[in-house]
Coordinates of C-alpha atoms and ligand atoms in Angstrom, one line a residue:
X1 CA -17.1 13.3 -3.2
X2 CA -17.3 15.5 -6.4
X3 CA -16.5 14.5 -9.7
X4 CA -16.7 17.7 -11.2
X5 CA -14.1 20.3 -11.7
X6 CA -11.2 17.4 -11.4
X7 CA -9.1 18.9 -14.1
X8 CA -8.2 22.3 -12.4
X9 CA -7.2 19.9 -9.3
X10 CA -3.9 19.8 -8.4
X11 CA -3.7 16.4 -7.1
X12 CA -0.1 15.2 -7.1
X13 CA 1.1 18.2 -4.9
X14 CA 0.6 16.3 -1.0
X15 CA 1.8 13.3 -2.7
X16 CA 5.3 14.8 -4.1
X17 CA 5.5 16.7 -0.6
X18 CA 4.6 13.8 1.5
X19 CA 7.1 11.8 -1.0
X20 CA 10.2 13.8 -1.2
X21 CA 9.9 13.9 3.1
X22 CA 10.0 10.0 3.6
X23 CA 12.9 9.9 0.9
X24 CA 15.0 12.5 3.1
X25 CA 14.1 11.6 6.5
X26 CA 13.3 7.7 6.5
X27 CA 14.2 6.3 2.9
X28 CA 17.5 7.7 1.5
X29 CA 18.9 8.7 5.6
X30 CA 18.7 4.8 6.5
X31 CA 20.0 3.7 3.7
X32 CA 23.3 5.6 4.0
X33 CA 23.6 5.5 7.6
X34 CA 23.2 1.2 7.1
X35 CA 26.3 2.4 4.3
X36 CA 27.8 4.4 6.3
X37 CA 27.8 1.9 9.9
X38 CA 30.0 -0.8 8.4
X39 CA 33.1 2.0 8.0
X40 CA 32.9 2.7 11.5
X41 CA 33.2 -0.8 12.9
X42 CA 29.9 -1.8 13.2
X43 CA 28.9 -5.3 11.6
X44 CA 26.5 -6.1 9.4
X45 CA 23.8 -7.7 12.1
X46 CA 20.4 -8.9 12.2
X47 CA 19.3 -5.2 13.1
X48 CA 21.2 -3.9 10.0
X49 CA 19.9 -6.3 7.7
X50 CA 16.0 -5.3 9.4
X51 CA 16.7 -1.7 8.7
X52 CA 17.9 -2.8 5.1
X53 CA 14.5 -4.1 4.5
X54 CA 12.4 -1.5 6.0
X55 CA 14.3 0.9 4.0
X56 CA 13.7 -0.9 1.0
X57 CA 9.9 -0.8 1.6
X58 CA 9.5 2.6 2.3
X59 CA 11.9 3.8 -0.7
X60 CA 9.4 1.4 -2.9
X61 CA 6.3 2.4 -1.5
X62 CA 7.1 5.4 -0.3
X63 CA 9.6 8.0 -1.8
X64 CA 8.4 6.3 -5.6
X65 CA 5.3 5.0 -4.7
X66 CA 3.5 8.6 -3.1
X67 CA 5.4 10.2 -5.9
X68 CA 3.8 8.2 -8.9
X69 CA 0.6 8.0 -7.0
X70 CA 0.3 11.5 -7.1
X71 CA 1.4 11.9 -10.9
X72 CA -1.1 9.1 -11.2
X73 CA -4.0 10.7 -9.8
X74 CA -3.1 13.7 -12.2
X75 CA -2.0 12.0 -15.3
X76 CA -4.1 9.0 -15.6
X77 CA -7.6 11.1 -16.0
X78 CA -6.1 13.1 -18.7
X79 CA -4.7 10.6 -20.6
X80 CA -8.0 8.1 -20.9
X81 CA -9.9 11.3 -21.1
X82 CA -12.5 10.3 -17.8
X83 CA -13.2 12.6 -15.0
X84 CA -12.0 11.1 -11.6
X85 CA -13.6 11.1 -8.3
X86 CA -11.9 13.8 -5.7
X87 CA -10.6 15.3 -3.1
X88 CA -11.7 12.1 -0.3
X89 CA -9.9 9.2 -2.0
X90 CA -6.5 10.9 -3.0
X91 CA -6.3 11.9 0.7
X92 CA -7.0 8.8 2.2
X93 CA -5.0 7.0 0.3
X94 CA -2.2 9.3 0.6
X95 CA -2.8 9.0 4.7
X96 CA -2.8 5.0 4.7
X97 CA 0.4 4.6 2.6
X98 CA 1.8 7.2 4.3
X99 CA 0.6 5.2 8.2
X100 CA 1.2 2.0 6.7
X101 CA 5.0 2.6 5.9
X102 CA 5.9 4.6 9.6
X103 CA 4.2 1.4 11.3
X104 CA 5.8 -1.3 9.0
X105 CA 9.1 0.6 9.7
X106 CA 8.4 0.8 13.3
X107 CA 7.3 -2.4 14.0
X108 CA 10.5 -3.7 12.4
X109 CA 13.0 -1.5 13.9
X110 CA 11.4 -2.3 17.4
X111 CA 11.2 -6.0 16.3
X112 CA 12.5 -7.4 20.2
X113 CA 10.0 -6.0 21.7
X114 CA 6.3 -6.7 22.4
X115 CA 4.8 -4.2 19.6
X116 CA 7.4 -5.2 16.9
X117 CA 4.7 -8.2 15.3
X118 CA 1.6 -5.9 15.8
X119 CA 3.2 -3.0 14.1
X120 CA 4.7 -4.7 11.2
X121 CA 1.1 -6.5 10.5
X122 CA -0.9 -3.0 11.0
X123 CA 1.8 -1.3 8.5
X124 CA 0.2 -4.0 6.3
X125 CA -3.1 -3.8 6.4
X126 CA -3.1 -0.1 6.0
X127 CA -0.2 0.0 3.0
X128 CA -2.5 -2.5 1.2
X129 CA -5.7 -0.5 2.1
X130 CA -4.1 2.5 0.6
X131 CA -3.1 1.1 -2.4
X132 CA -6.9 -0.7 -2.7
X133 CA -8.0 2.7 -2.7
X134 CA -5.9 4.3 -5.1
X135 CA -6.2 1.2 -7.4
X136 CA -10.0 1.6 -7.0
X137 CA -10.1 5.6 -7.7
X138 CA -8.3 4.8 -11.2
X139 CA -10.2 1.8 -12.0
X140 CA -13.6 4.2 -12.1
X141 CA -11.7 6.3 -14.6
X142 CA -10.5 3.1 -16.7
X143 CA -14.3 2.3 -16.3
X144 CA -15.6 5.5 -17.7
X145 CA -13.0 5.9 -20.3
X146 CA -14.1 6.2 -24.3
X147 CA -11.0 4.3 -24.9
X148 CA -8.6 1.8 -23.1
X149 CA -6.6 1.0 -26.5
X150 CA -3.6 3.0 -26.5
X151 CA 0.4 2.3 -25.4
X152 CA 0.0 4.9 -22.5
X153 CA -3.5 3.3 -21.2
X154 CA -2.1 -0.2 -21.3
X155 CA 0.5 0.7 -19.1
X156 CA -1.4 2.8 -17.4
X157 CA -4.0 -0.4 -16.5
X158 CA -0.6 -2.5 -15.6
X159 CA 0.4 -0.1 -13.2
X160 CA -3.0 -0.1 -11.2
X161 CA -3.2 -4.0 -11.4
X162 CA 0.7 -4.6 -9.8
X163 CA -0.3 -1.5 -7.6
X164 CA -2.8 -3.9 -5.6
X165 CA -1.0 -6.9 -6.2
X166 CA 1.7 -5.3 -4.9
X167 CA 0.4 -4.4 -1.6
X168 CA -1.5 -7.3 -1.3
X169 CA 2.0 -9.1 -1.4
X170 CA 3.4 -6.9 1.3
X171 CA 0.5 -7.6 3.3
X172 CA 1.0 -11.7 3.2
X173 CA 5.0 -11.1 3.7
X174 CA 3.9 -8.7 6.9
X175 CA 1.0 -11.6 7.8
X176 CA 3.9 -13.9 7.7
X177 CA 6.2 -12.3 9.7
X178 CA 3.5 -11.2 12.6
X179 CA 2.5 -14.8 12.7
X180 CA 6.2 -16.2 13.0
X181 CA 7.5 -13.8 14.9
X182 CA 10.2 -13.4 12.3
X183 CA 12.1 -9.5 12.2
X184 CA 12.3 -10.7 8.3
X185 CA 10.5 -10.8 5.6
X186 CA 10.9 -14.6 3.9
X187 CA 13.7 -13.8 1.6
X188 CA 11.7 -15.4 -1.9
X189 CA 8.3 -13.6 -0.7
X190 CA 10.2 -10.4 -0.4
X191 CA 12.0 -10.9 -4.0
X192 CA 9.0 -11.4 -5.7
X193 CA 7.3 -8.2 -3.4
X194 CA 10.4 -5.9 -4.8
X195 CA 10.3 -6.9 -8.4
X196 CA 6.4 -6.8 -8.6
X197 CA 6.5 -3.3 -7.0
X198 CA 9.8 -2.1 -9.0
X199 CA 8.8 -3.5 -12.7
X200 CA 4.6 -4.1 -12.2
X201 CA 3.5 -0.6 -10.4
X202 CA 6.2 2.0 -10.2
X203 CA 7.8 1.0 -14.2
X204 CA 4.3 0.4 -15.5
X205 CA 3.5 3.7 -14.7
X206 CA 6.6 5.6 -15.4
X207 CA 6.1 3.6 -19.4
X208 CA 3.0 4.9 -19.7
X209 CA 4.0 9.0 -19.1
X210 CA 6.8 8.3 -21.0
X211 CA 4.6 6.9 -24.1
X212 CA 2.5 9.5 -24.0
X213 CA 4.4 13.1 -22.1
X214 CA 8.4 12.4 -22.1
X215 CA 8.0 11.0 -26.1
X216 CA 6.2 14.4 -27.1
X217 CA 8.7 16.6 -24.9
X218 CA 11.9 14.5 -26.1
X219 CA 10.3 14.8 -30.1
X220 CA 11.2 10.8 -30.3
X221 CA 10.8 9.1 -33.5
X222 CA 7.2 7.2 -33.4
X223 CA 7.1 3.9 -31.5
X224 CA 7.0 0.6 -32.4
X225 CA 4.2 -0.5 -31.3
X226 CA 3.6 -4.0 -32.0
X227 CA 7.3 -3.9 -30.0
X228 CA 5.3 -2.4 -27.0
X229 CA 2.8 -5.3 -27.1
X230 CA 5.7 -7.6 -26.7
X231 CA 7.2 -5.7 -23.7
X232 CA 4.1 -5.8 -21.8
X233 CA 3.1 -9.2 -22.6
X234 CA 6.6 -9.7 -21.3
X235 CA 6.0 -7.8 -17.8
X236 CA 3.1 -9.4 -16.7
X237 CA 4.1 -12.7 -17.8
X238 CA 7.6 -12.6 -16.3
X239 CA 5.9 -11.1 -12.9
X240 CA 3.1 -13.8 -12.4
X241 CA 5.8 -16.8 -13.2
X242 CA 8.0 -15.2 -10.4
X243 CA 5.5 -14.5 -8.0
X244 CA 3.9 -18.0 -8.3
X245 CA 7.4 -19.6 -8.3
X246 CA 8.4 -17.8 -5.1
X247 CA 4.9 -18.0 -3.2
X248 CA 4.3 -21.6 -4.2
X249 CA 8.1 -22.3 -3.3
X250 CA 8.7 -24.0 -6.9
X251 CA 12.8 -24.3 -7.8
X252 CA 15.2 -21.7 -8.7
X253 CA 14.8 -22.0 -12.4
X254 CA 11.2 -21.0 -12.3
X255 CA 12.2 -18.1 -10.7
X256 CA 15.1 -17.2 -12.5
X257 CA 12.6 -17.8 -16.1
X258 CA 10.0 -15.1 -14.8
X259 CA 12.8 -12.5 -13.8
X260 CA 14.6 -13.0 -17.2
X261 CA 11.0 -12.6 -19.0
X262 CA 10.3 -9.5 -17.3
X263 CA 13.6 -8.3 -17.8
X264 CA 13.4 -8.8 -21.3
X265 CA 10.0 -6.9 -21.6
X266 CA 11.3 -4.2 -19.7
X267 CA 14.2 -4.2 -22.1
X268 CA 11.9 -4.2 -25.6
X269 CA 10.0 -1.5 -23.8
X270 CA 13.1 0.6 -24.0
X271 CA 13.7 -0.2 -28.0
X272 CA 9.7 0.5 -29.0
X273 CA 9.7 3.5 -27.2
X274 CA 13.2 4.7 -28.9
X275 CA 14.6 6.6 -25.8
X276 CA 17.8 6.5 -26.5
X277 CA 18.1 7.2 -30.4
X278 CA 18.1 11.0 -30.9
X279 CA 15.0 13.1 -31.4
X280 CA 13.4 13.4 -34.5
X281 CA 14.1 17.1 -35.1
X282 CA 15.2 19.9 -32.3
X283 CA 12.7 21.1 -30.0
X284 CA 12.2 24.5 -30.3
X285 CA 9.4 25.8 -27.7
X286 CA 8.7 28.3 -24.6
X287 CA 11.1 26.5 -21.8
X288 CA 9.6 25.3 -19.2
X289 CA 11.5 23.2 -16.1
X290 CA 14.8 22.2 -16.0
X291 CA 16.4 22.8 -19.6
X292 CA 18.4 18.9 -19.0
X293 CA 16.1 16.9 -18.1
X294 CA 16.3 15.1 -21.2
X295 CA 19.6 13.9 -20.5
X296 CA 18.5 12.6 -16.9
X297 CA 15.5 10.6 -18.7
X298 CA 18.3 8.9 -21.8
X299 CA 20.6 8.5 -18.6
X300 CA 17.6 6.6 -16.8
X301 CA 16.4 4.9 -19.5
X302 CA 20.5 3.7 -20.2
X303 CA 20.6 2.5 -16.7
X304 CA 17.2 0.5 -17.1
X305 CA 18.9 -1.4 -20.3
X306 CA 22.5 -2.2 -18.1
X307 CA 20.3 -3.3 -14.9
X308 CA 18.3 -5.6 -17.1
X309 CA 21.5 -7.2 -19.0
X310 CA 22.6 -7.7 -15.2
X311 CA 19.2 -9.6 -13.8
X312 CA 19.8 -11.6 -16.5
X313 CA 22.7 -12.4 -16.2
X314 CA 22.6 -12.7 -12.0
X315 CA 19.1 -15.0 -13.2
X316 CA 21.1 -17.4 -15.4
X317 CA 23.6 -17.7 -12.6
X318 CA 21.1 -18.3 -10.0
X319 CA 19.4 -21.1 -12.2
X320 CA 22.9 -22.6 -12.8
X321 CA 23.1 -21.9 -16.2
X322 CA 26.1 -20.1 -16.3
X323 CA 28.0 -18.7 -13.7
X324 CA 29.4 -15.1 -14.4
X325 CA 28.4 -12.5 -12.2
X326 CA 30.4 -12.2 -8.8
X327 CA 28.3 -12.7 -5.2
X328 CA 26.7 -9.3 -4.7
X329 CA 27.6 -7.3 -1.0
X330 CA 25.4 -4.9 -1.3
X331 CA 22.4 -5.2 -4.0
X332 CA 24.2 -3.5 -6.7
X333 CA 21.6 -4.3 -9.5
X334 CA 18.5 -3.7 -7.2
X335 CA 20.3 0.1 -6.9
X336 CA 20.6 0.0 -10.8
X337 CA 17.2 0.0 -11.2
X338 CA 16.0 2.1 -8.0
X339 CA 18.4 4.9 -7.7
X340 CA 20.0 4.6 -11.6
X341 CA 16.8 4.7 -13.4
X342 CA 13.4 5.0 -11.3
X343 CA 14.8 7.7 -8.7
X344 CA 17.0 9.7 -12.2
X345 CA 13.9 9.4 -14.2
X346 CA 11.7 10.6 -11.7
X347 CA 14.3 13.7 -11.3
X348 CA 14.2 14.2 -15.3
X349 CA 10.6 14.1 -15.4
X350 CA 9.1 16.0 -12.0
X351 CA 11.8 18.5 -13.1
X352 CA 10.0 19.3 -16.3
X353 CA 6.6 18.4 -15.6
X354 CA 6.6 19.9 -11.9
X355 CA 7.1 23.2 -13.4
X356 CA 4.2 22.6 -16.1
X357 CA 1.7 21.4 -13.9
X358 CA 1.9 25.0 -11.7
X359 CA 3.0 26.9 -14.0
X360 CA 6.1 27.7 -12.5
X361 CA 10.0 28.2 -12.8
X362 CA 12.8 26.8 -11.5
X363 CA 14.7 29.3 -9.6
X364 CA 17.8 27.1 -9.4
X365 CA 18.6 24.6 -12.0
X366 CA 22.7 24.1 -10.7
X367 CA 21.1 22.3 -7.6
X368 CA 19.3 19.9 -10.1
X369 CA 22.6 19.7 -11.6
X370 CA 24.8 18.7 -8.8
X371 CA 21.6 16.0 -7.3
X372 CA 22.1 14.3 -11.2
X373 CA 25.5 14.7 -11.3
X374 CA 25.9 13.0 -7.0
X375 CA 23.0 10.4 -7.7
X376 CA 24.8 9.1 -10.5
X377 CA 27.8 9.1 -8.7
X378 CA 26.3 6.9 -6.0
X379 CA 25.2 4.7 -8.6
X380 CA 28.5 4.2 -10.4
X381 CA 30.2 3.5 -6.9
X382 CA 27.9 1.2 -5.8
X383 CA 28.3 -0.9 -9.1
X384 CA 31.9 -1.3 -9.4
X385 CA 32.2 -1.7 -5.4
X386 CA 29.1 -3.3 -4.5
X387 CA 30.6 -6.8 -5.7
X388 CA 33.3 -7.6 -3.3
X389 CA 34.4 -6.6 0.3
X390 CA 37.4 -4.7 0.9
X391 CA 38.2 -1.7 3.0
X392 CA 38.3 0.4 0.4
X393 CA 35.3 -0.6 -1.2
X394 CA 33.3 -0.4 2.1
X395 CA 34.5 3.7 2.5
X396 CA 33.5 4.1 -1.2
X397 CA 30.0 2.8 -0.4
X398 CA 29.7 4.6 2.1
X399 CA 30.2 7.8 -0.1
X400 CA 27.6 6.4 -2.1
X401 CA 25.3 6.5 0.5
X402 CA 26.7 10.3 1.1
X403 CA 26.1 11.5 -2.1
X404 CA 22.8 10.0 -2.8
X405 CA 21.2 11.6 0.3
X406 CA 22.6 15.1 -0.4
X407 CA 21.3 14.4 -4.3
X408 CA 17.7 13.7 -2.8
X409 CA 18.0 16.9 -0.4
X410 CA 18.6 18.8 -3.6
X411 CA 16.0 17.4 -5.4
X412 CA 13.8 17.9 -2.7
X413 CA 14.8 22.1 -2.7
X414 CA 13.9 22.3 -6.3
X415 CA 10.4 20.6 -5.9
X416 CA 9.2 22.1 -2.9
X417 CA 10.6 25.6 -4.2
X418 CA 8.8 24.9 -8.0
X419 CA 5.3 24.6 -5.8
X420 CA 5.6 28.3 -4.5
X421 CA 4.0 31.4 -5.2
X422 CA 7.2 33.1 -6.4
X423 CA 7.8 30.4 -8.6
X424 CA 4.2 30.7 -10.3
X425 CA 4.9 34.3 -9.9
X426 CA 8.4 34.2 -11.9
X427 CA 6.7 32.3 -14.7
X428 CA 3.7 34.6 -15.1
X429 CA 5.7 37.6 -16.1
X430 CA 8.2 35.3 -18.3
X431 CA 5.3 34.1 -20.3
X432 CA 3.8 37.3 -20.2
X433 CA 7.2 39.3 -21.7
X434 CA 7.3 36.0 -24.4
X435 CA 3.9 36.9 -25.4
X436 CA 4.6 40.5 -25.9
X437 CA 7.3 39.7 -27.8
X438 CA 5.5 37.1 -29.8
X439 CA 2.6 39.8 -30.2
X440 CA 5.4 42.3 -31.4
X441 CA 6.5 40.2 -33.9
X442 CA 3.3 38.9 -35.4
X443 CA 2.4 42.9 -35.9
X444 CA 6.1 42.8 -37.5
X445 CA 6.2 40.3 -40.0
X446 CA 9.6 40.9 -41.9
X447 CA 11.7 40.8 -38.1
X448 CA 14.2 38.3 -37.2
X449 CA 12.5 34.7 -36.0
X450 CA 11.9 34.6 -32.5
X451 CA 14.5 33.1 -30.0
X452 CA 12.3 30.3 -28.1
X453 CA 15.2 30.5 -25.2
Ligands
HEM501 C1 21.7 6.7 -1.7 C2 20.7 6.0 -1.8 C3 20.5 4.6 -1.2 C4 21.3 3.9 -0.3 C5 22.6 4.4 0.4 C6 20.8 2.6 -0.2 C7 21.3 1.6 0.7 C8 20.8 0.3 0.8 C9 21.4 -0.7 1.6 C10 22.7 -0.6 2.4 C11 20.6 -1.8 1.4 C12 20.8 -3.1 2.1 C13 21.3 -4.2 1.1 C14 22.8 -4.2 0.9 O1 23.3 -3.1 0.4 O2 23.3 -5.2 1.1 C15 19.6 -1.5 0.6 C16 18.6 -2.3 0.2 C17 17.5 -2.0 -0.6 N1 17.3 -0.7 -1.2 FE1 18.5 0.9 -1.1 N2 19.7 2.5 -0.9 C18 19.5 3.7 -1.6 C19 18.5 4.0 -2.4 C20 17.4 3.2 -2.7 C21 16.3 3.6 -3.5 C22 16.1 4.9 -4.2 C23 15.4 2.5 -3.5 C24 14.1 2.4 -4.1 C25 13.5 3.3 -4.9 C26 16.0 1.5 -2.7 C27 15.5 0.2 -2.5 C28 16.1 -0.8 -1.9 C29 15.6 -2.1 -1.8 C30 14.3 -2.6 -2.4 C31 16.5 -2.9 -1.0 C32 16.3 -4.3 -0.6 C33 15.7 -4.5 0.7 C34 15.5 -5.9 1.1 O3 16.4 -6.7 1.0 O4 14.4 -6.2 1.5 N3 17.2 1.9 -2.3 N4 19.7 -0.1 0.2

């Protein structure tokens, strides 16, 4: 293992590939064909709801997790200023999520025969043994660091801690299920796995590039941090009531509290960091990436706000408090969070920092247009239909499934085009013409001002 040199690594790049081919061919695929099944006469059965689960799982862990594993690796270094061990742990980990999800997915599709229980439980030991790893790789940079003070760094810390928490969870639900011979996860274990692994690992770290990265690219007004200390406070304390409340089978209420708390820190999070007020001058600089990526983080960041008003709400309901929301059919507010604001944001931001990291262009920004414009779409539909059953609610969630797997496929284009030679090679002479041109003008004081376009 070297520790030198770690800064001209390009870490993330397996990671985003090996991320972006789960979402397309087991993630976002399953979950519109489960979407899809229902239209064509097929019920709802005990193998639908076991493919629900395992798609949930690998979408978490997988298509989100890789991803922000891989930004991780790149980002984390640079922003507590410590060098980081590579190439062995980044591609071990990478290999035992990557294992850990095909087996867990395996073993529960397969889950009448023989090597269902095995499978499930070796998905487990390896997903958490990947995520021990990666947890372990950052903490030696969190170790080394001159300073752990800052916004970024404290979420940055959060992430790593839920990041093994969050495995280890998975692995007890998988223990669970290989002991009873259950094809499901226990519904509470599995509620508390999803919101550790949606609010503790994937949000923590998707607050802390967006402290530090997405604030200086959007030019946002400073943050209020004595806000942030609130909303983290809030996180971890919200997560460890629900996770106790569900694992040590305590009532509803308990449960409900811990969600709401979260909710609410994820919620100030949002204020402090003052996403959605407008940016405190216009950006003028080289472009680099996709020129709208700022509206697909604000459009993330405003579904994060409406998916926490509704876990709220959906909490109060659950704990008998009040009794507003409708019965859910098919996890609208879960898809809020997942596909409104993790899988938008992590469109906005790969499709400005992608192209930063390589030093490359982005030959063909309409497809990122139409994969916003279809993934809110599927969002939209699967809020105002994912609340009641009726024929025509069933066909319109089935175009939601549709339209989110062609949005990922689009995505997917961009990236893997923005990590090619012709892309770096576009960008090169761009940057080299803007220089020139720069170079001109500085030899030229009196000319007109330069057009940063
Ligand atoms: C177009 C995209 C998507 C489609 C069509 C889809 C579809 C589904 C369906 C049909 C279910 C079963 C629950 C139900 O609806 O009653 C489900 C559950 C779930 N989905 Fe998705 N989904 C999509 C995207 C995502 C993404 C991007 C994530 C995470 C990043 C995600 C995470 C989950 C989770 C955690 C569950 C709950 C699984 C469980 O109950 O254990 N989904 N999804």
């Amino acid at each position: 293992m070297q520790s030198e040199g770690w800064s001209s690594q390009r870490l993330y790049r397996p990671f985003v590939r090996a991320s972006l081919i789960i979402a397309v061919v087991l993630g976002f695929s399953t979950g519109a064909t489960i979407l899809i099944m229902p239209v064509l006469g097929m019920d709802r059965n005990l193998t639908w709801v076991t493919h629900s689960q395992s798609h949930g799982v690998v979408q978490l862990f997988g298509w989100v997790g890789l991803f922000v594993m891989g930004f991780a690796y790149h980002v984390v270094p640079r922003f507590f200023n410590s060098p980081i061990r590579y190439p062995l742990p980044q591609k071990v980990s990478m290999w035992l999520v990557v294992l850990g999800l095909v087996l867990r997915f395996t073993g529960q599709s397969v889950y009448k025969t023989t090597f269902g229980d095995p499978l499930v439980l070796a998905g487990g030991i390896l997903l958490f043994a990947g995520l021990l790893v990666f947890g372990w790789t950052l903490l030696e940079v969190v170790r080394r660091a001159p300073s752990r003070s800052g916004v970024s760094e404290m979420w940055a810390m959060s992430g790593i801690f839920w990041a093994v928490v969050a495995g280890a969870l998975h692995l007890t639900v998988t223990l669970r299920m290989a002991i009873d011979s259950a094809p499901l996860a226990d519904a509470g274990w599995n509620e508390a796995l999803i919101y550790v692994a949606t609010f503790g690992f994937v949000s923590s770290f998707i607050f802390a590039v967006s402290a530090r990265a997405v604030r200086g690219f959007l030019l946002l007004k400073p943050m209020y941090e004595r806000v942030n200390l609130v909303a983290v406070a809030g996180v971890q304390f919200g997560l460890v009531v629900l996770v106790v409340s569900r694992f040590a089978d305590l009532t509803e209420g308990v449960a409900s509290t811990g969600l709401i708390l979260a909710a609410l820190g994820v919620v100030l999070y949002v204020y402090s960091l003052r996403v959605l007020e407008p940016a405190s001058g216009p950006v003028r600089r080289f472009a680099v990436g996709y020129e709208r990526y700022n509206l697909l983080v604000r459009s993330a960041y405003g579904w994060l706000v409406v998916g926490c008003a509704m876990l709220i709400v959906t909490a109060l309901d659950d704990a008998g408090v009040t009794d507003v929301m409708p019965a859910e059919v098919s996890l609208p507010v879960m898809h809020v969070f997942t596909l409104g604001f993790i899988t938008t944001l992590l469109f906005g931001v790969a499709s400005k920092m992608l192209p930063i990291f390589e030093g490359a262009d982005i030959h063909h920004p309409r497809l990122m247009d139409i994969a916003y414009v279809f993934v809110t779409i599927s969002v939209i539909l699967r809020v105002v239909f994912g609340f009641s059953i009726s024929a025509i609610g069933e066909q319109a969630l089935a175009v939601s499934g549709g339209v989110g797997f062609i949005g990922i496929c689009l995505f997917a284009i961009v990236a893997f085009q923005t990590m090619t030679e012709a892309a770096r090679a576009s960008y090169a002479v761009r940057a080299a013409e803007f220089g020139q041109v720069r170079f001109d003008q500085a030899r030229r004081p009196t000319s007109s001002p330069l057009n940063l376009k």
